[in-house]
Coordinates of C-alpha atoms and ligand atoms in Angstrom, one line a residue:
M1 CA 136.6 89.7 48.4
A2 CA 136.4 87.5 51.5
Q3 CA 133.1 89.1 52.4
K4 CA 131.6 88.0 49.1
R5 CA 132.4 84.4 49.9
I6 CA 130.8 84.3 53.3
A7 CA 127.5 85.9 52.1
I8 CA 124.5 84.0 53.5
V9 CA 122.6 82.5 50.6
T10 CA 119.1 81.2 51.1
G11 CA 118.1 78.2 48.9
A12 CA 121.6 77.6 47.6
S13 CA 122.7 74.1 47.9
S14 CA 126.5 74.8 47.8
G15 CA 126.1 77.3 50.6
I16 CA 129.0 79.5 49.4
G17 CA 129.2 82.3 46.9
K18 CA 126.6 84.4 45.3
R19 CA 123.7 82.7 43.5
I20 CA 124.3 83.8 39.9
A21 CA 122.8 83.3 36.5
I22 CA 124.9 83.6 33.3
V23 CA 123.5 84.4 29.9
T24 CA 125.5 84.5 26.7
G25 CA 124.1 86.2 23.7
A26 CA 122.4 88.6 26.1
S27 CA 122.8 91.7 23.9
S28 CA 119.9 90.8 21.6
G29 CA 117.2 88.4 20.4
I30 CA 116.4 85.3 22.4
G31 CA 119.3 85.7 24.9
K32 CA 118.3 89.2 25.7
R33 CA 114.7 88.2 26.3
I34 CA 115.8 85.3 28.6
A35 CA 118.2 87.6 30.5
E36 CA 115.3 90.1 31.0
G37 CA 113.1 87.3 32.3
I38 CA 115.5 85.8 34.8
P39 CA 115.3 88.4 37.7
A40 CA 111.5 88.1 38.2
R41 CA 111.6 84.3 38.0
Y42 CA 114.8 83.3 39.8
D43 CA 116.0 86.5 41.7
P44 CA 119.7 85.7 41.4
D45 CA 122.2 87.7 43.5
E46 CA 123.9 88.7 40.3
L47 CA 123.3 88.2 36.6
W48 CA 126.3 87.9 34.3
V49 CA 125.6 88.8 30.7
I50 CA 128.0 88.0 27.9
A51 CA 128.2 89.2 24.3
R52 CA 130.6 91.4 22.2
S53 CA 128.4 94.5 22.4
G54 CA 129.4 96.0 25.8
D55 CA 127.1 99.0 25.4
K56 CA 124.0 96.8 25.0
L57 CA 125.1 94.7 28.0
R58 CA 125.6 97.8 30.1
A59 CA 122.1 99.0 29.1
L60 CA 120.8 95.9 30.8
K61 CA 122.3 97.2 34.1
E62 CA 119.9 100.1 34.0
E63 CA 116.9 98.0 32.9
L64 CA 117.0 95.0 35.3
P65 CA 116.2 94.9 39.0
V66 CA 119.2 92.8 40.0
P67 CA 123.0 93.5 39.9
V68 CA 124.2 92.9 36.4
R69 CA 127.8 92.2 35.5
A70 CA 128.5 93.1 31.9
L71 CA 131.1 90.9 30.3
P72 CA 131.9 92.1 26.8
Y73 CA 133.7 89.1 25.4
D74 CA 134.1 87.6 22.0
L75 CA 133.4 84.0 22.8
T76 CA 135.2 82.8 19.6
K77 CA 138.5 83.8 21.4
Q78 CA 140.2 81.5 23.8
E79 CA 141.3 84.4 26.0
S80 CA 137.6 85.3 26.6
L81 CA 136.8 81.8 27.7
S82 CA 139.9 81.8 29.9
A83 CA 138.9 85.2 31.5
I84 CA 135.4 83.8 32.3
A85 CA 137.0 80.7 33.9
A86 CA 139.3 82.9 35.9
L87 CA 136.4 85.1 37.1
L88 CA 134.5 82.0 38.2
A89 CA 137.6 80.8 40.1
E90 CA 138.0 84.2 41.8
E91 CA 134.3 84.6 42.7
Q92 CA 133.5 81.0 43.6
P93 CA 129.8 81.6 42.8
D94 CA 126.9 79.3 43.1
V95 CA 125.9 79.0 39.4
R96 CA 122.2 78.3 39.3
I97 CA 121.6 79.0 35.6
L98 CA 123.8 79.1 32.5
V99 CA 122.1 80.0 29.3
N100 CA 124.1 79.5 26.1
A101 CA 122.3 81.7 23.6
G102 CA 125.3 83.2 21.8
G103 CA 125.3 81.8 18.4
Y104 CA 125.1 82.6 14.7
G105 CA 124.6 81.0 11.3
K106 CA 125.3 81.6 7.6
F107 CA 122.8 80.6 4.9
E108 CA 125.0 80.2 1.8
R109 CA 126.5 77.5 -0.3
F110 CA 129.0 75.7 1.9
E111 CA 132.1 76.6 -0.1
A112 CA 131.0 80.2 -0.5
I113 CA 131.1 80.9 3.3
A114 CA 134.2 82.8 4.3
E115 CA 136.8 80.7 6.2
E116 CA 136.4 83.1 9.1
D117 CA 132.7 82.2 9.4
T118 CA 133.2 78.5 8.8
A119 CA 135.5 78.5 11.8
G120 CA 133.5 81.1 13.7
M121 CA 130.3 79.1 13.7
L122 CA 132.1 76.1 15.1
D123 CA 134.0 78.2 17.6
L124 CA 130.9 80.0 19.0
N125 CA 128.0 77.5 18.5
C126 CA 130.0 74.5 19.6
R127 CA 133.4 75.2 21.2
A128 CA 132.5 78.1 23.4
L129 CA 129.2 76.5 24.4
T130 CA 130.9 73.3 25.4
L131 CA 133.8 75.0 27.3
L132 CA 131.4 77.2 29.1
M133 CA 129.3 74.2 30.2
R134 CA 132.5 72.6 31.4
A135 CA 133.7 75.8 33.1
V136 CA 130.5 76.3 35.2
L137 CA 130.0 72.7 36.3
P138 CA 132.3 72.8 39.3
Y139 CA 130.1 75.7 40.5
C140 CA 126.8 74.0 39.9
S141 CA 124.9 71.9 42.4
A142 CA 121.5 70.2 42.8
G143 CA 118.9 72.3 41.0
S144 CA 121.3 74.1 38.7
I145 CA 120.3 74.2 35.1
I146 CA 122.2 74.7 31.8
V147 CA 120.1 75.9 28.9
N148 CA 121.5 75.6 25.4
I149 CA 119.8 77.2 22.5
A150 CA 119.9 74.7 19.6
S151 CA 117.4 75.0 16.7
V152 CA 114.9 72.9 14.8
A153 CA 117.8 72.7 12.3
A154 CA 119.3 70.2 14.8
F155 CA 116.8 67.6 13.6
Q156 CA 117.6 67.6 9.8
P157 CA 120.4 68.3 7.4
V158 CA 119.9 71.8 5.9
P159 CA 121.4 72.5 2.5
Y160 CA 122.7 76.1 2.2
G161 CA 122.7 76.1 6.0
A162 CA 124.7 72.9 6.2
E163 CA 127.3 73.8 8.8
Y164 CA 124.9 75.9 11.0
A165 CA 122.5 73.0 11.2
A166 CA 125.3 70.6 11.9
T167 CA 126.5 72.8 14.8
K168 CA 122.9 72.7 16.2
A169 CA 122.8 68.9 15.9
Y170 CA 125.9 68.9 18.0
V171 CA 124.4 71.2 20.6
L172 CA 121.3 69.0 20.9
A173 CA 123.2 65.7 21.1
L174 CA 125.7 67.2 23.6
S175 CA 123.0 68.7 25.8
R176 CA 121.0 65.5 26.0
A177 CA 123.9 63.2 26.7
V178 CA 125.6 65.5 29.3
G179 CA 122.2 66.0 31.0
R180 CA 121.9 62.3 31.3
E181 CA 125.3 62.0 32.9
L182 CA 124.4 64.8 35.4
R183 CA 121.1 63.3 36.4
S184 CA 122.6 61.8 39.6
K185 CA 123.9 65.3 40.6
K186 CA 120.5 66.8 39.9
V187 CA 122.0 69.3 37.5
R188 CA 119.8 69.6 34.4
V189 CA 120.7 70.4 30.8
L190 CA 117.9 71.7 28.6
A191 CA 118.2 72.1 24.8
V192 CA 115.8 74.7 23.3
C193 CA 115.0 74.2 19.6
P194 CA 113.4 77.3 18.1
Y195 CA 112.0 77.6 14.6
W196 CA 112.5 80.8 12.6
T197 CA 112.5 83.6 15.2
K198 CA 112.4 87.4 14.5
T199 CA 115.8 88.6 15.7
D200 CA 119.1 90.1 14.4
F201 CA 120.1 86.6 13.5
F202 CA 119.1 87.1 9.9
G203 CA 121.1 90.2 9.3
R204 CA 124.2 88.1 9.7
A205 CA 122.9 84.7 8.6
N206 CA 121.0 85.7 5.4
K207 CA 122.9 88.7 4.1
E208 CA 122.9 87.2 0.6
G209 CA 119.1 86.6 0.8
V210 CA 119.5 82.9 0.0
I211 CA 116.5 82.1 2.3
T212 CA 113.4 83.6 0.9
H213 CA 110.5 81.5 2.3
F214 CA 109.6 81.8 6.0
D215 CA 106.3 80.0 6.6
C216 CA 106.3 81.2 10.2
M217 CA 108.3 83.7 12.3
Y218 CA 108.2 83.5 16.1
D219 CA 108.7 86.3 18.5
P220 CA 111.8 85.9 20.7
A221 CA 109.7 86.8 23.8
F222 CA 107.6 83.7 23.0
I223 CA 110.7 81.5 22.7
A224 CA 111.9 82.9 26.1
R225 CA 108.5 82.2 27.8
K226 CA 108.5 78.6 26.5
T227 CA 112.1 78.2 27.6
F228 CA 111.2 79.3 31.2
A229 CA 108.2 76.9 31.1
A230 CA 110.5 74.0 30.0
M231 CA 113.0 74.9 32.7
K232 CA 110.4 74.0 35.3
K233 CA 109.7 70.6 33.7
K234 CA 111.9 67.5 33.5
R235 CA 112.3 67.7 29.8
D236 CA 115.8 67.5 28.2
Y237 CA 114.7 69.4 25.0
V238 CA 111.8 71.6 24.0
V239 CA 110.5 72.7 20.5
P240 CA 108.5 75.9 21.1
G241 CA 105.4 76.5 19.0
F242 CA 102.9 74.5 16.9
V243 CA 104.6 75.0 13.5
A244 CA 108.0 74.1 15.1
K245 CA 106.5 70.9 16.7
A246 CA 104.9 69.9 13.4
T247 CA 108.2 70.4 11.5
H248 CA 110.0 68.4 14.2
A249 CA 107.4 65.5 13.9
L250 CA 107.8 65.5 10.1
T251 CA 111.6 65.3 10.3
K252 CA 111.2 62.3 12.5
L253 CA 108.7 60.5 10.2
L254 CA 110.0 61.4 6.7
P255 CA 113.3 60.4 5.0
H256 CA 115.8 63.2 5.3
S257 CA 116.4 63.1 1.6
F258 CA 112.8 64.0 1.1
V259 CA 112.9 66.7 3.8
M260 CA 115.9 68.3 2.1
R261 CA 114.1 68.2 -1.3
V262 CA 111.0 70.0 0.2
F263 CA 113.2 72.6 1.9
L264 CA 115.1 73.3 -1.4
A265 CA 111.8 73.6 -3.3
Q266 CA 110.3 76.0 -0.7
Q267 CA 113.4 78.2 -1.0
K268 CA 113.6 77.9 -4.8
L269 CA 117.1 76.5 -4.5
K270 CA 118.7 73.6 -6.4
Ligands
NAP1 N1 116.6 83.6 15.0 C1 116.3 82.3 14.7 O1 115.5 82.1 13.7 C2 116.9 81.2 15.4 C3 116.3 79.9 15.3 C4 116.8 78.8 16.0 C5 117.9 79.0 16.8 N2 118.5 80.3 16.9 C6 119.6 80.4 17.8 O2 119.3 81.3 18.9 C7 120.5 81.8 19.5 C8 120.3 83.3 19.6 O3 120.2 83.9 18.3 P1 119.2 85.0 18.0 O4 118.2 84.5 17.1 O5 118.7 85.6 19.3 O6 120.1 86.0 17.2 P2 120.8 87.4 17.6 O7 119.8 88.4 18.0 O8 121.7 87.7 16.5 O9 121.6 87.0 18.9 C9 122.9 86.4 18.9 C10 123.6 86.7 20.1 O10 124.9 86.1 20.0 C11 125.9 87.1 20.4 N3 127.2 86.8 19.7 C12 127.4 86.7 18.3 N4 128.6 86.5 18.1 C13 129.3 86.5 19.3 C14 130.6 86.3 19.6 N5 131.6 86.1 18.7 N6 130.9 86.3 21.0 C15 130.0 86.5 21.9 N7 128.7 86.7 21.6 C16 128.3 86.6 20.3 C17 125.3 88.4 19.9 O11 125.9 89.5 20.5 P3 127.0 90.5 19.9 O12 126.8 90.7 18.5 O13 126.9 91.7 20.8 O14 128.3 89.7 20.2 C18 123.9 88.2 20.3 O15 123.7 88.6 21.6 C19 121.6 81.4 18.5 O16 122.3 80.3 19.0 C20 120.9 81.0 17.2 O17 121.6 80.1 16.5 C21 118.0 81.4 16.3

């Protein structure tokens, strides 16, 4: 244990502990693509990957050229967050990157969503993301970056995705404000706002088939590439892709009552 703490770390501003990157939601979709892209770009001493599916996380150990620590935690559970905080305290790592990509949505009428999911979306998308940001900050230093996956849903109210969109509005606002607070410490917070992206997200979010119209579907690898590009710039949020940017621009220009009407018409919903 002591040996770990006196490891010589090049380029680490804190000078102690292993340089690590942490990715939640690393078992699939956008988080998995980001986890896969980190070793070549940042060469951390260790990559910590978090999701519930331990088998998928362990598969990343075989796949990636850096030591991978698989942490199969359900982030809606307080004991998972406490275990991660305890691990950070034990290892005293130099956290260079935290990517909060764990998240889910439900596209259904608000009152039809099961109570477990109503609480679950808040717990994962907001509570876990916030507490993980807070947990890693003592181990971050100049040049560290926190990347939070929000959504274009953060920019507008979304009927039949009301709570999900509201959680993403929270993620965007939190990321930008905390990033501003951390500017003097040279620790960045980047919010990524993807449009529809082809992942397992929809198996859970759209089980009832409420959403029927997808004008565009991005590849998670594209979202990951745009995330890495934005991590190098001084942006506090990024909207990857032309259709996503156009939608974002319209939600800034048009009254949200009109934006919601258009969305409902596209989805053939009332
Ligand atoms: N796909 C889209 O159209 C889209 C658009 C905008 C934003 N986003 C956002 O992008 C992020 C990644 O989603 P995705 O599209 O890549 O979907 P995904 O493939 O379903 O990935 C979601 C990830 O979250 C993990 N996760 C779910 N519940 C969890 C829990 N209770 N505890 C810990 N981990 C949990 C999943 O792993 P396990 O199941 O193994 O736990 C998985 O790794 C989410 O925040 C989502 O809201 C997605």
